[in-house]
Tab-separated table of C-alpha atoms and ligand atoms in Angstrom:
chain	number	residue	atom	x	y	z
A	1	MET	CA	-74.179	108.550	117.383
A	2	ASN	CA	-75.379	111.810	115.951
A	3	ILE	CA	-76.007	111.550	112.209
A	4	LEU	CA	-76.224	114.470	109.818
A	5	VAL	CA	-79.122	113.971	107.372
A	6	ALA	CA	-79.785	115.831	104.118
A	7	GLY	CA	-81.957	115.141	101.077
A	8	PHE	CA	-81.481	116.583	97.579
A	9	GLN	CA	-83.360	114.783	94.815
A	10	HIS	CA	-83.705	115.508	91.124
A	11	GLU	CA	-83.969	113.270	88.074
A	12	THR	CA	-82.562	115.241	85.174
A	13	ASN	CA	-83.706	114.591	81.620
A	14	THR	CA	-81.128	116.678	79.764
A	15	PHE	CA	-83.344	116.563	76.648
A	16	ALA	CA	-86.468	117.936	78.417
A	17	PRO	CA	-87.941	121.409	77.795
A	18	THR	CA	-88.002	122.969	81.290
A	19	VAL	CA	-85.241	123.446	83.902
A	20	ALA	CA	-85.562	122.957	87.681
A	21	SER	CA	-85.139	126.305	89.423
A	22	TYR	CA	-84.787	126.951	93.118
A	23	GLU	CA	-88.544	127.663	93.139
A	24	SER	CA	-89.198	124.156	91.743
A	25	PHE	CA	-87.513	122.725	94.840
A	26	VAL	CA	-89.413	125.080	97.135
A	27	ARG	CA	-92.677	123.765	95.628
A	28	GLY	CA	-91.467	120.164	95.475
A	29	GLU	CA	-93.828	119.264	92.617
A	30	ASP	CA	-93.907	115.420	92.709
A	31	PHE	CA	-92.144	115.623	96.082
A	32	PRO	CA	-93.019	117.475	99.299
A	33	GLY	CA	-91.895	121.115	99.280
A	34	LEU	CA	-88.463	122.110	100.609
A	35	VAL	CA	-88.023	121.852	104.397
A	36	ARG	CA	-85.078	122.760	106.622
A	37	GLY	CA	-83.803	121.670	110.024
A	38	GLU	CA	-86.503	120.281	112.303
A	39	GLY	CA	-88.964	120.762	109.444
A	40	VAL	CA	-87.557	117.551	107.960
A	41	PHE	CA	-89.293	115.687	110.798
A	42	GLU	CA	-92.644	116.727	109.292
A	43	LEU	CA	-91.913	114.205	106.518
A	44	LEU	CA	-91.539	111.185	108.791
A	45	ASN	CA	-94.920	109.729	107.799
A	46	VAL	CA	-94.284	110.144	104.058
A	47	ASN	CA	-92.786	107.292	102.013
A	48	LEU	CA	-89.347	108.877	101.516
A	49	PRO	CA	-85.836	107.466	102.028
A	50	ALA	CA	-84.951	110.108	104.637
A	51	SER	CA	-87.995	109.237	106.734
A	52	GLY	CA	-87.179	105.517	106.617
A	53	PHE	CA	-83.589	106.261	107.610
A	54	ILE	CA	-84.477	108.637	110.449
A	55	ASN	CA	-87.179	106.376	111.903
A	56	PHE	CA	-84.780	103.422	111.823
A	57	VAL	CA	-81.699	105.027	113.388
A	58	ARG	CA	-83.771	106.772	116.072
A	59	ALA	CA	-85.315	103.425	116.996
A	60	GLN	CA	-81.741	102.149	117.404
A	61	GLY	CA	-81.066	104.959	119.907
A	62	HIS	CA	-79.166	107.378	117.655
A	63	LEU	CA	-79.651	111.099	117.187
A	64	VAL	CA	-80.295	112.866	113.912
A	65	THR	CA	-79.351	116.395	112.842
A	66	PRO	CA	-81.472	117.228	109.797
A	67	VAL	CA	-80.157	119.913	107.456
A	68	ILE	CA	-82.557	120.148	104.512
A	69	TRP	CA	-84.803	118.018	102.343
A	70	ALA	CA	-85.292	119.339	98.816
A	71	GLY	CA	-86.676	117.531	95.784
A	72	ALA	CA	-88.200	118.729	92.509
A	73	GLY	CA	-90.098	116.868	89.790
A	74	ALA	CA	-88.069	115.466	86.915
A	75	SER	CA	-87.147	118.043	84.284
A	76	ALA	CA	-84.219	119.414	82.353
A	77	HIS	CA	-81.096	120.595	84.213
A	78	VAL	CA	-81.054	121.903	87.763
A	79	THR	CA	-80.127	125.561	87.496
A	80	THR	CA	-76.700	126.610	88.736
A	81	ASP	CA	-78.444	128.844	91.265
A	82	ALA	CA	-80.615	126.041	92.698
A	83	TYR	CA	-77.712	123.600	92.840
A	84	GLU	CA	-75.322	126.006	94.534
A	85	ARG	CA	-77.875	127.194	97.094
A	86	ILE	CA	-79.032	123.721	98.162
A	87	ALA	CA	-75.659	121.959	97.897
A	88	GLY	CA	-74.126	124.969	99.661
A	89	GLU	CA	-76.425	124.557	102.662
A	90	ILE	CA	-75.538	120.879	102.935
A	91	VAL	CA	-71.784	121.473	102.658
A	92	ASP	CA	-71.928	124.378	105.153
A	93	ALA	CA	-73.705	122.142	107.666
A	94	ALA	CA	-71.158	119.376	107.081
A	95	ALA	CA	-68.373	121.901	107.702
A	96	SER	CA	-69.789	123.437	110.856
A	97	ALA	CA	-71.885	120.946	112.775
A	98	SER	CA	-70.528	118.282	115.066
A	99	PHE	CA	-71.644	114.747	114.226
A	100	ASP	CA	-70.416	111.166	113.777
A	101	ALA	CA	-71.695	110.131	110.339
A	102	ILE	CA	-73.611	111.447	107.329
A	103	TYR	CA	-76.641	110.100	105.465
A	104	LEU	CA	-77.665	111.611	102.132
A	105	ASP	CA	-81.040	110.972	100.466
A	106	LEU	CA	-80.151	111.577	96.791
A	107	HIS	CA	-81.579	110.575	93.419
A	108	GLY	CA	-78.419	109.773	91.484
A	109	ALA	CA	-79.435	111.206	88.099
A	110	MET	CA	-78.964	114.911	88.797
A	111	VAL	CA	-77.319	117.011	86.108
A	112	ALA	CA	-76.892	120.711	86.841
A	113	GLN	CA	-76.384	123.438	84.253
A	114	HIS	CA	-72.708	123.726	85.246
A	115	LEU	CA	-71.847	120.112	86.093
A	116	ASP	CA	-72.752	116.618	84.880
A	117	ASP	CA	-72.563	114.565	88.066
A	118	GLY	CA	-74.605	116.497	90.632
A	119	GLU	CA	-74.391	113.868	93.360
A	120	GLY	CA	-70.709	113.066	92.779
A	121	GLU	CA	-69.829	116.751	92.998
A	122	LEU	CA	-71.853	117.141	96.211
A	123	LEU	CA	-70.033	114.169	97.744
A	124	SER	CA	-66.663	115.556	96.705
A	125	ARG	CA	-67.433	118.926	98.330
A	126	ILE	CA	-68.611	117.201	101.518
A	127	ARG	CA	-65.506	114.963	101.593
A	128	ALA	CA	-63.349	118.056	101.274
A	129	VAL	CA	-64.734	119.428	104.549
A	130	VAL	CA	-65.263	116.246	106.615
A	131	GLY	CA	-62.162	114.294	105.612
A	132	ALA	CA	-61.662	110.701	104.500
A	133	ASP	CA	-62.590	108.992	107.784
A	134	MET	CA	-66.154	110.278	108.175
A	135	LYS	CA	-68.643	107.539	107.232
A	136	ILE	CA	-71.056	108.669	104.526
A	137	VAL	CA	-73.936	106.496	103.323
A	138	VAL	CA	-76.222	107.394	100.449
A	139	SER	CA	-79.534	106.083	99.177
A	140	LEU	CA	-80.421	106.512	95.510
A	141	ASP	CA	-83.434	106.120	93.249
A	142	SER	CA	-83.272	103.025	91.027
A	143	HIS	CA	-83.231	105.505	88.100
A	144	ALA	CA	-79.797	106.628	89.289
A	145	ASN	CA	-76.919	106.774	86.809
A	146	VAL	CA	-74.413	105.650	89.411
A	147	THR	CA	-71.035	107.248	88.765
A	148	GLN	CA	-67.548	106.220	89.759
A	149	GLN	CA	-67.326	109.395	91.812
A	150	ILE	CA	-70.454	108.553	93.830
A	151	LEU	CA	-69.237	105.020	94.543
A	152	SER	CA	-65.683	106.036	95.402
A	153	LEU	CA	-66.583	108.942	97.703
A	154	ALA	CA	-69.394	107.292	99.702
A	155	ASP	CA	-68.738	104.427	102.105
A	156	GLY	CA	-72.056	102.795	101.247
A	157	VAL	CA	-74.627	103.331	98.494
A	158	VAL	CA	-78.002	101.573	98.240
A	159	ALA	CA	-80.877	102.004	95.763
A	160	TYR	CA	-84.624	101.403	95.539
A	161	ARG	CA	-85.657	97.889	94.497
A	162	THR	CA	-89.138	98.668	93.267
A	163	TYR	CA	-90.563	100.637	90.350
A	164	PRO	CA	-93.206	101.945	91.126
A	165	HIS	CA	-91.057	103.140	94.033
A	166	VAL	CA	-93.076	101.750	96.923
A	167	ASP	CA	-89.886	100.997	98.923
A	168	MET	CA	-88.449	104.498	99.303
A	169	ALA	CA	-88.670	104.543	103.117
A	170	ASP	CA	-87.500	100.941	103.194
A	171	THR	CA	-84.410	101.923	101.179
A	172	GLY	CA	-83.615	104.609	103.767
A	173	ARG	CA	-83.840	101.936	106.460
A	174	ARG	CA	-81.432	99.729	104.459
A	175	ALA	CA	-79.002	102.651	104.252
A	176	GLY	CA	-79.259	102.924	108.038
A	177	GLU	CA	-78.536	99.218	108.485
A	178	LEU	CA	-75.532	99.466	106.176
A	179	LEU	CA	-74.202	102.487	108.075
A	180	LEU	CA	-74.468	100.692	111.424
A	181	ALA	CA	-72.765	97.593	109.988
A	182	LEU	CA	-69.916	99.740	108.634
A	183	MET	CA	-69.549	101.581	111.952
A	184	ARG	CA	-69.458	98.330	113.944
A	185	SER	CA	-66.740	96.716	111.854
A	186	ASP	CA	-63.022	97.348	112.211
A	187	ARG	CA	-62.438	95.949	108.703
A	188	PRO	CA	-63.154	98.206	105.721
A	189	ALA	CA	-65.905	97.083	103.340
A	190	GLN	CA	-64.816	96.251	99.773
A	191	LEU	CA	-66.775	97.646	96.833
A	192	VAL	CA	-67.241	95.817	93.551
A	193	ALA	CA	-69.165	97.490	90.711
A	194	ARG	CA	-69.955	96.534	87.121
A	195	ARG	CA	-71.376	98.784	84.454
A	196	VAL	CA	-74.031	97.263	82.153
A	197	PRO	CA	-73.103	98.032	78.511
A	198	PHE	CA	-76.579	98.994	77.226
A	199	LEU	CA	-79.306	101.500	78.095
A	200	ILE	CA	-82.586	100.100	79.413
A	201	PRO	CA	-85.844	101.848	78.419
A	202	VAL	CA	-87.737	103.179	81.455
A	203	ASN	CA	-90.879	101.253	80.516
A	204	SER	CA	-89.220	97.861	80.876
A	205	MET	CA	-87.894	98.637	84.376
A	206	SER	CA	-91.196	97.974	86.174
A	207	THR	CA	-90.645	95.502	88.988
A	208	MET	CA	-94.287	94.430	88.724
A	209	LEU	CA	-93.291	92.762	85.441
A	210	GLN	CA	-90.454	90.627	84.084
A	211	PRO	CA	-87.536	90.830	83.678
A	212	ALA	CA	-87.011	93.435	86.442
A	213	ARG	CA	-89.051	91.415	88.911
A	214	GLY	CA	-86.797	88.376	88.503
A	215	VAL	CA	-83.635	90.464	88.726
A	216	TYR	CA	-84.643	91.844	92.113
A	217	GLU	CA	-85.745	88.396	93.294
A	218	LEU	CA	-82.226	87.155	92.536
A	219	LEU	CA	-80.768	90.218	94.275
A	220	ALA	CA	-82.707	89.333	97.430
A	221	GLU	CA	-81.479	85.727	97.211
A	222	LEU	CA	-77.835	86.761	96.798
A	223	GLU	CA	-77.722	89.554	99.344
A	224	PRO	CA	-77.379	87.440	102.522
A	225	GLN	CA	-73.928	86.394	101.224
A	226	VAL	CA	-72.669	90.002	101.318
A	227	LEU	CA	-73.133	93.280	103.238
A	228	SER	CA	-75.241	94.966	100.592
A	229	LEU	CA	-76.093	94.399	96.945
A	230	SER	CA	-77.714	96.867	94.518
A	231	PHE	CA	-78.817	97.283	90.927
A	232	ALA	CA	-79.791	100.633	89.415
A	233	PRO	CA	-81.171	100.289	85.869
A	234	GLY	CA	-80.441	103.993	85.399
A	235	PHE	CA	-82.168	106.912	83.735
A	236	PRO	CA	-81.654	106.710	79.969
A	237	ALA	CA	-82.267	110.389	79.136
A	238	ALA	CA	-79.287	112.085	80.814
A	239	ASP	CA	-76.623	112.928	78.269
A	240	PHE	CA	-73.341	112.477	80.093
A	241	ALA	CA	-70.535	109.948	80.065
A	242	GLU	CA	-71.741	107.686	82.876
A	243	CYS	CA	-75.422	107.390	81.961
A	244	GLY	CA	-76.444	103.736	82.246
A	245	PRO	CA	-77.210	100.788	84.528
A	246	VAL	CA	-74.789	99.621	87.239
A	247	VAL	CA	-74.631	96.593	89.558
A	248	TRP	CA	-72.610	97.016	92.764
A	249	GLY	CA	-72.131	95.452	96.157
A	250	TYR	CA	-70.103	95.508	99.356
A	251	ALA	CA	-68.585	92.751	101.464
A	252	PHE	CA	-65.690	92.610	103.883
A	253	ASP	CA	-64.194	90.062	101.502
A	254	GLU	CA	-63.692	91.368	97.976
A	255	ALA	CA	-64.114	87.966	96.340
A	256	GLU	CA	-67.506	87.502	98.017
A	257	ALA	CA	-68.680	90.881	96.766
A	258	GLY	CA	-67.333	90.016	93.316
A	259	ARG	CA	-69.257	86.724	93.119
A	260	ALA	CA	-72.595	88.271	94.090
A	261	VAL	CA	-72.133	91.234	91.735
A	262	GLN	CA	-71.134	88.949	88.869
A	263	ALA	CA	-74.153	86.659	89.343
A	264	LEU	CA	-76.549	89.608	89.371
A	265	PHE	CA	-74.757	91.275	86.444
A	266	GLU	CA	-75.183	88.134	84.328
A	267	ARG	CA	-78.889	87.924	85.193
A	268	VAL	CA	-79.295	91.553	84.055
A	269	CYS	CA	-77.332	91.110	80.813
A	270	GLU	CA	-78.534	87.740	79.618
A	271	PRO	CA	-80.449	87.736	77.500
A	272	GLU	CA	-80.198	91.394	76.616
A	273	GLU	CA	-83.415	91.367	74.571
A	274	GLN	CA	-85.436	90.643	77.732
A	275	TRP	CA	-85.427	94.441	78.270
A	276	ALA	CA	-86.791	95.358	74.824
A	277	VAL	CA	-90.143	97.211	74.851
A	278	ALA	CA	-93.038	97.201	72.402
A	279	PHE	CA	-94.756	100.579	72.162
A	280	GLU	CA	-98.048	101.264	70.419
A	281	ALA	CA	-98.995	104.306	68.356
A	282	PRO	CA	-101.948	106.400	69.638
A	283	ASP	CA	-104.488	105.475	66.947
A	284	PRO	CA	-104.303	101.669	67.105
A	285	ALA	CA	-103.962	101.801	70.886
A	286	VAL	CA	-107.171	103.811	71.337
A	287	ARG	CA	-109.033	101.589	68.849
A	288	ARG	CA	-107.922	98.545	70.787
A	289	ALA	CA	-108.831	100.161	74.117
A	290	MET	CA	-112.338	101.007	72.805
A	291	ARG	CA	-112.787	97.432	71.585
A	292	ILE	CA	-111.762	95.959	74.935
A	293	ALA	CA	-113.829	98.519	76.867
A	294	ARG	CA	-117.045	97.403	75.170
A	295	THR	CA	-117.203	94.245	77.273
A	296	ALA	CA	-114.868	95.064	80.172
A	297	ASP	CA	-115.932	95.774	83.759
A	298	LYS	CA	-112.798	97.738	84.488
A	299	PRO	CA	-111.120	100.621	82.645
A	300	VAL	CA	-108.450	100.123	80.012
A	301	ILE	CA	-105.480	102.249	81.041
A	302	ILE	CA	-103.242	103.939	78.511
A	303	ALA	CA	-99.870	105.231	79.710
A	304	ASP	CA	-98.997	108.439	77.824
A	305	THR	CA	-95.370	107.765	78.658
A	306	GLN	CA	-93.680	110.418	76.539
A	307	ASP	CA	-95.383	113.254	78.449
A	308	ASN	CA	-94.792	111.803	81.908
A	309	PRO	CA	-93.678	114.664	84.169
A	310	GLY	CA	-91.886	112.042	86.268
A	311	VAL	CA	-89.292	111.738	83.508
A	312	GLY	CA	-89.187	115.344	82.354
A	313	GLY	CA	-92.478	116.001	80.524
A	314	ASP	CA	-94.568	119.068	81.259
A	315	SER	CA	-97.843	117.084	81.413
A	316	ASN	CA	-99.488	119.228	78.766
A	317	THR	CA	-99.347	117.460	75.389
A	318	THR	CA	-102.607	116.889	73.541
A	319	GLY	CA	-101.847	113.931	71.258
A	320	MET	CA	-103.836	111.362	73.233
A	321	LEU	CA	-106.751	113.770	73.749
A	322	ARG	CA	-106.902	114.413	70.006
A	323	THR	CA	-106.912	110.694	69.270
A	324	LEU	CA	-109.684	109.974	71.796
A	325	LEU	CA	-111.812	112.730	70.224
A	326	ALA	CA	-111.073	111.710	66.649
A	327	LEU	CA	-112.148	108.138	67.354
A	328	GLY	CA	-115.208	109.184	69.390
A	329	ALA	CA	-114.149	107.465	72.616
A	330	GLN	CA	-116.811	107.649	75.342
A	331	ASP	CA	-116.439	107.600	79.139
A	332	ALA	CA	-112.753	108.374	78.793
A	333	ALA	CA	-110.696	110.510	81.172
A	334	ILE	CA	-107.230	111.972	80.832
A	335	GLY	CA	-105.013	113.328	83.601
A	336	LEU	CA	-103.282	115.439	84.472
A	337	LEU	CA	-103.277	118.089	81.858
A	338	CYS	CA	-101.292	120.947	83.357
A	339	ASP	CA	-102.543	124.278	82.015
A	340	PRO	CA	-102.832	127.091	84.594
A	341	ALA	CA	-104.550	129.442	82.109
A	342	ALA	CA	-107.238	126.862	81.314
A	343	ALA	CA	-107.802	126.199	85.020
A	344	ALA	CA	-108.127	129.948	85.630
A	345	ALA	CA	-110.596	130.319	82.740
A	346	ALA	CA	-112.697	127.463	84.118
A	347	HIS	CA	-112.761	128.985	87.598
A	348	GLU	CA	-113.748	132.343	86.184
A	349	ALA	CA	-116.559	130.882	84.083
A	350	GLY	CA	-117.922	128.580	86.805
A	351	VAL	CA	-119.441	125.098	86.832
A	352	GLY	CA	-121.881	124.515	83.978
A	353	ALA	CA	-120.327	127.110	81.694
A	354	THR	CA	-118.788	126.322	78.328
A	355	ILE	CA	-115.415	127.891	77.614
A	356	ASP	CA	-113.762	128.339	74.234
A	357	ILE	CA	-110.040	127.894	74.843
A	358	ALA	CA	-106.850	126.440	73.403
A	359	LEU	CA	-105.973	123.710	75.910
A	360	GLY	CA	-102.459	122.467	76.691
A	361	GLY	CA	-99.783	121.937	74.070
A	362	CYS	CA	-96.036	121.697	74.486
A	363	PRO	CA	-94.360	124.199	72.134
A	364	GLN	CA	-91.011	122.361	72.162
A	365	VAL	CA	-92.539	119.123	70.886
A	366	GLU	CA	-92.809	118.591	67.166
A	367	GLY	CA	-96.265	117.311	66.296
A	368	ASP	CA	-97.941	118.729	69.383
A	369	ALA	CA	-100.110	121.849	69.678
A	370	PRO	CA	-102.827	123.313	71.911
A	371	LEU	CA	-106.288	121.865	71.278
A	372	ARG	CA	-108.784	124.601	70.426
A	373	GLY	CA	-112.383	123.746	71.343
A	374	HIS	CA	-115.475	124.261	73.456
A	375	PHE	CA	-115.049	122.662	76.860
A	376	VAL	CA	-117.796	122.237	79.460
A	377	VAL	CA	-116.692	123.112	82.993
A	378	GLU	CA	-118.012	120.183	85.034
A	379	ALA	CA	-116.229	120.650	88.357
A	380	LEU	CA	-113.756	122.932	90.133
A	381	SER	CA	-111.291	122.315	92.915
A	382	ASP	CA	-108.573	124.139	94.866
A	383	GLY	CA	-106.163	121.311	93.984
A	384	LYS	CA	-105.530	120.332	97.601
A	385	PHE	CA	-105.826	116.609	98.317
A	386	VAL	CA	-103.967	113.761	99.980
A	387	TYR	CA	-102.437	110.862	98.056
A	388	GLY	CA	-104.054	107.539	98.957
A	389	GLY	CA	-102.131	105.010	96.854
A	390	PRO	CA	-99.212	102.866	97.992
A	391	MET	CA	-96.441	105.038	96.592
A	392	MET	CA	-96.950	108.503	98.076
A	393	ASN	CA	-99.554	107.567	100.671
A	394	GLY	CA	-100.273	110.429	103.033
A	395	LYS	CA	-98.484	113.104	101.005
A	396	ALA	CA	-100.481	116.333	100.993
A	397	SER	CA	-100.606	117.815	97.515
A	398	ASP	CA	-101.393	121.252	96.210
A	399	LEU	CA	-101.716	121.404	92.432
A	400	GLY	CA	-103.224	124.884	92.422
A	401	ARG	CA	-106.610	125.531	90.857
A	402	MET	CA	-107.977	122.420	89.160
A	403	ALA	CA	-110.962	121.835	86.901
A	404	ARG	CA	-112.784	118.977	85.248
A	405	LEU	CA	-113.412	119.884	81.648
A	406	ARG	CA	-115.419	117.791	79.186
A	407	ILE	CA	-115.232	117.727	75.438
A	408	GLY	CA	-117.145	115.013	73.575
A	409	GLY	CA	-116.875	111.797	75.578
A	410	VAL	CA	-113.630	112.794	77.246
A	411	ARG	CA	-113.199	114.291	80.707
A	412	ILE	CA	-109.942	116.104	81.400
A	413	ALA	CA	-108.431	116.641	84.852
A	414	VAL	CA	-106.750	120.040	84.445
A	415	SER	CA	-104.242	121.263	87.030
A	416	SER	CA	-102.195	124.419	87.576
A	417	ALA	CA	-99.035	122.557	88.657
A	418	LYS	CA	-97.523	119.480	87.080
A	419	ALA	CA	-97.428	116.119	88.829
A	420	GLN	CA	-97.268	112.553	87.564
A	421	LEU	CA	-100.676	110.833	87.453
A	422	LEU	CA	-99.829	107.991	89.825
A	423	ASP	CA	-102.632	108.113	92.388
A	424	ARG	CA	-106.379	107.597	91.996
A	425	ASN	CA	-107.013	110.601	94.253
A	426	MET	CA	-105.605	112.871	91.547
A	427	TYR	CA	-108.699	112.101	89.449
A	428	ARG	CA	-110.986	112.221	92.482
A	429	ALA	CA	-109.717	115.754	93.201
A	430	VAL	CA	-111.993	116.865	90.330
A	431	GLY	CA	-114.741	114.330	90.973
A	432	ILE	CA	-113.724	111.637	88.493
A	433	GLU	CA	-114.006	108.131	89.966
A	434	PRO	CA	-111.360	106.341	87.896
A	435	SER	CA	-112.839	102.845	88.286
A	436	GLN	CA	-116.092	104.074	86.684
A	437	MET	CA	-114.408	105.171	83.450
A	438	LYS	CA	-114.030	103.015	80.336
A	439	ILE	CA	-110.651	104.419	79.306
A	440	LEU	CA	-108.099	106.289	81.407
A	441	VAL	CA	-105.107	108.054	79.872
A	442	ASN	CA	-102.471	108.549	82.587
A	443	LYS	CA	-99.485	110.791	81.980
A	444	SER	CA	-97.091	108.348	83.648
A	445	SER	CA	-94.683	105.624	82.530
A	446	VAL	CA	-94.748	103.024	85.308
A	447	HIS	CA	-95.511	104.597	88.727
A	448	PHE	CA	-99.273	104.604	88.068
A	449	ARG	CA	-99.237	100.793	88.142
A	450	ALA	CA	-98.907	100.830	91.958
A	451	ASP	CA	-102.375	102.321	92.452
A	452	PHE	CA	-104.047	101.499	89.118
A	453	ALA	CA	-103.060	97.922	88.261
A	454	ALA	CA	-105.821	96.589	90.536
A	455	ILE	CA	-108.542	98.492	88.649
A	456	ALA	CA	-107.109	97.985	85.140
A	457	GLU	CA	-108.669	95.632	82.609
A	458	GLU	CA	-105.534	96.102	80.527
A	459	ILE	CA	-102.570	98.494	80.434
A	460	ILE	CA	-101.268	99.816	77.102
A	461	VAL	CA	-98.062	101.876	76.826
A	462	VAL	CA	-98.399	104.425	74.031
A	463	ARG	CA	-95.971	106.755	72.325
A	464	ALA	CA	-97.739	110.018	71.465
A	465	PRO	CA	-95.593	113.064	70.641
A	466	GLY	CA	-93.964	114.253	73.881
A	467	PRO	CA	-90.721	115.586	75.315
A	468	PHE	CA	-89.606	112.261	76.842
A	469	ILE	CA	-88.290	109.962	74.127
A	470	ALA	CA	-89.132	106.517	75.488
A	471	ASP	CA	-86.803	104.701	73.081
A	472	PRO	CA	-83.328	105.895	74.140
A	473	SER	CA	-81.838	104.954	70.764
A	474	GLU	CA	-83.820	107.846	69.225
A	475	LEU	CA	-82.233	110.544	71.413
A	476	PRO	CA	-79.546	112.907	70.029
A	477	TRP	CA	-76.792	111.718	72.396
A	478	LYS	CA	-73.535	113.695	72.436
A	479	LYS	CA	-71.694	112.900	75.666
A	480	LEU	CA	-72.690	109.308	76.406
A	481	GLY	CA	-69.910	106.837	77.180
A	482	ARG	CA	-68.425	105.438	73.982
A	483	GLY	CA	-69.345	101.827	73.407
A	484	MET	CA	-72.734	101.977	75.163
A	485	ARG	CA	-75.538	100.327	73.220
A	486	LEU	CA	-78.403	102.823	72.933
A	487	LYS	CA	-81.012	100.194	73.793
A	488	PRO	CA	-81.004	96.409	74.334
A	489	ASN	CA	-79.092	94.976	71.363
A	490	GLY	CA	-79.203	98.502	69.900
A	491	PRO	CA	-76.643	100.544	67.982
A	492	VAL	CA	-73.338	101.311	69.695
A	493	PHE	CA	-72.675	104.935	70.614
A	494	GLY	CA	-69.530	106.486	69.191
A	495	LYS	CA	-69.078	103.879	66.494
A	496	ALA	CA	-68.700	105.125	62.928
A	497	GLN	CA	-71.902	104.291	61.057
B	501	ZN	ZN1	-87.250	106.833	89.910
């Protein structure tokens, strides 16, 4: 077989401040930069679904025709221009090339400026040119809001089973296995899907913790009874009708698929309050962290979840920095604070200089502002380093000019490009050894756990002012499906108050 392969990933927080332009995809941000054709093969050592798929099907003796791989960090909508250019390349290739099947490495929560269901629309355009008989398999992020259109237009859809997403390549391999199983069979696979009637906060989706861990353990137990079984807890910051978690599966026998899906669905839904999250406010969280740090050997890690660029933040809010300074925290570090002007000022002044600047600040966030102060320039870097943690191991990164600034007892890893703080090497890029700090503030929600849990005395999830509203019931929803509960056991959307 010759299989057409394309990747187009974006997680869209429709409430976030900044859109994803074509340039965002060219840079890649949290992902590798855009590659075309044979260039896709340069990604084969990176933990990505497309690499897992390609390595697997090639090992089975099949050929691959790569079209494009394009991903951008989470943000507000994908611009019409970026969507049309990238989707257009994929559809053109599907229309012109000669091949036997298609694999798409997609996120599943893409909203473009001109359409709500980015992936469903892409599939519908591809179907229009390849016809109903062409087998199409898709892998999705577990933060996918899986739509009816995606499920009905693809022959097979699978999703990540870990968050932090350490199984991206493995998910691509599972998509490959599903494709080969579908191609071998002369019976069509039957799909069964069930929509979960409440939004799940991102912070309670971590598969290193309960209840998500147990849900995926049950999934693995049930899956041998069917062809494929999946659960996507969704991305609860995309305002469109089909935002929310979905359980789905395939079997050649519809009743078998139905039984497995139902069992997993019940495990997800009961009890609903298992998904509720307790957040702390900055002040008590930092006080508690300082108290623990007095006697701890390892750093206390604070997740500044509402400014996580992995869910649409710009990685520039100053709320946690202010709190650390106000409480006199010592041996604390915060990363990444994305501020290209501050990085430039530090590089101009040089190591050892003190610069008087207004650092960071997200203008769209109420309660946030730049922090004016005197910062000591302690180290400079060109921002080029390689990820060493389990999630993006081996990915070369370029965050532009970086600097280590110090104010009071706090060291700040400043970058010129935004990226989620999920790898210890992001601190090391400016000479901070994270395990030597007393307190670390990571602008991340969950992904940092993959590389930081082992060095953490304790992890505290904090809500400082930021563009990502971690409690979905506090978002100004307009287009959500009527009847959805806005959080576990939360208020029902569309119901008269
Ligand atoms: Zn994700």
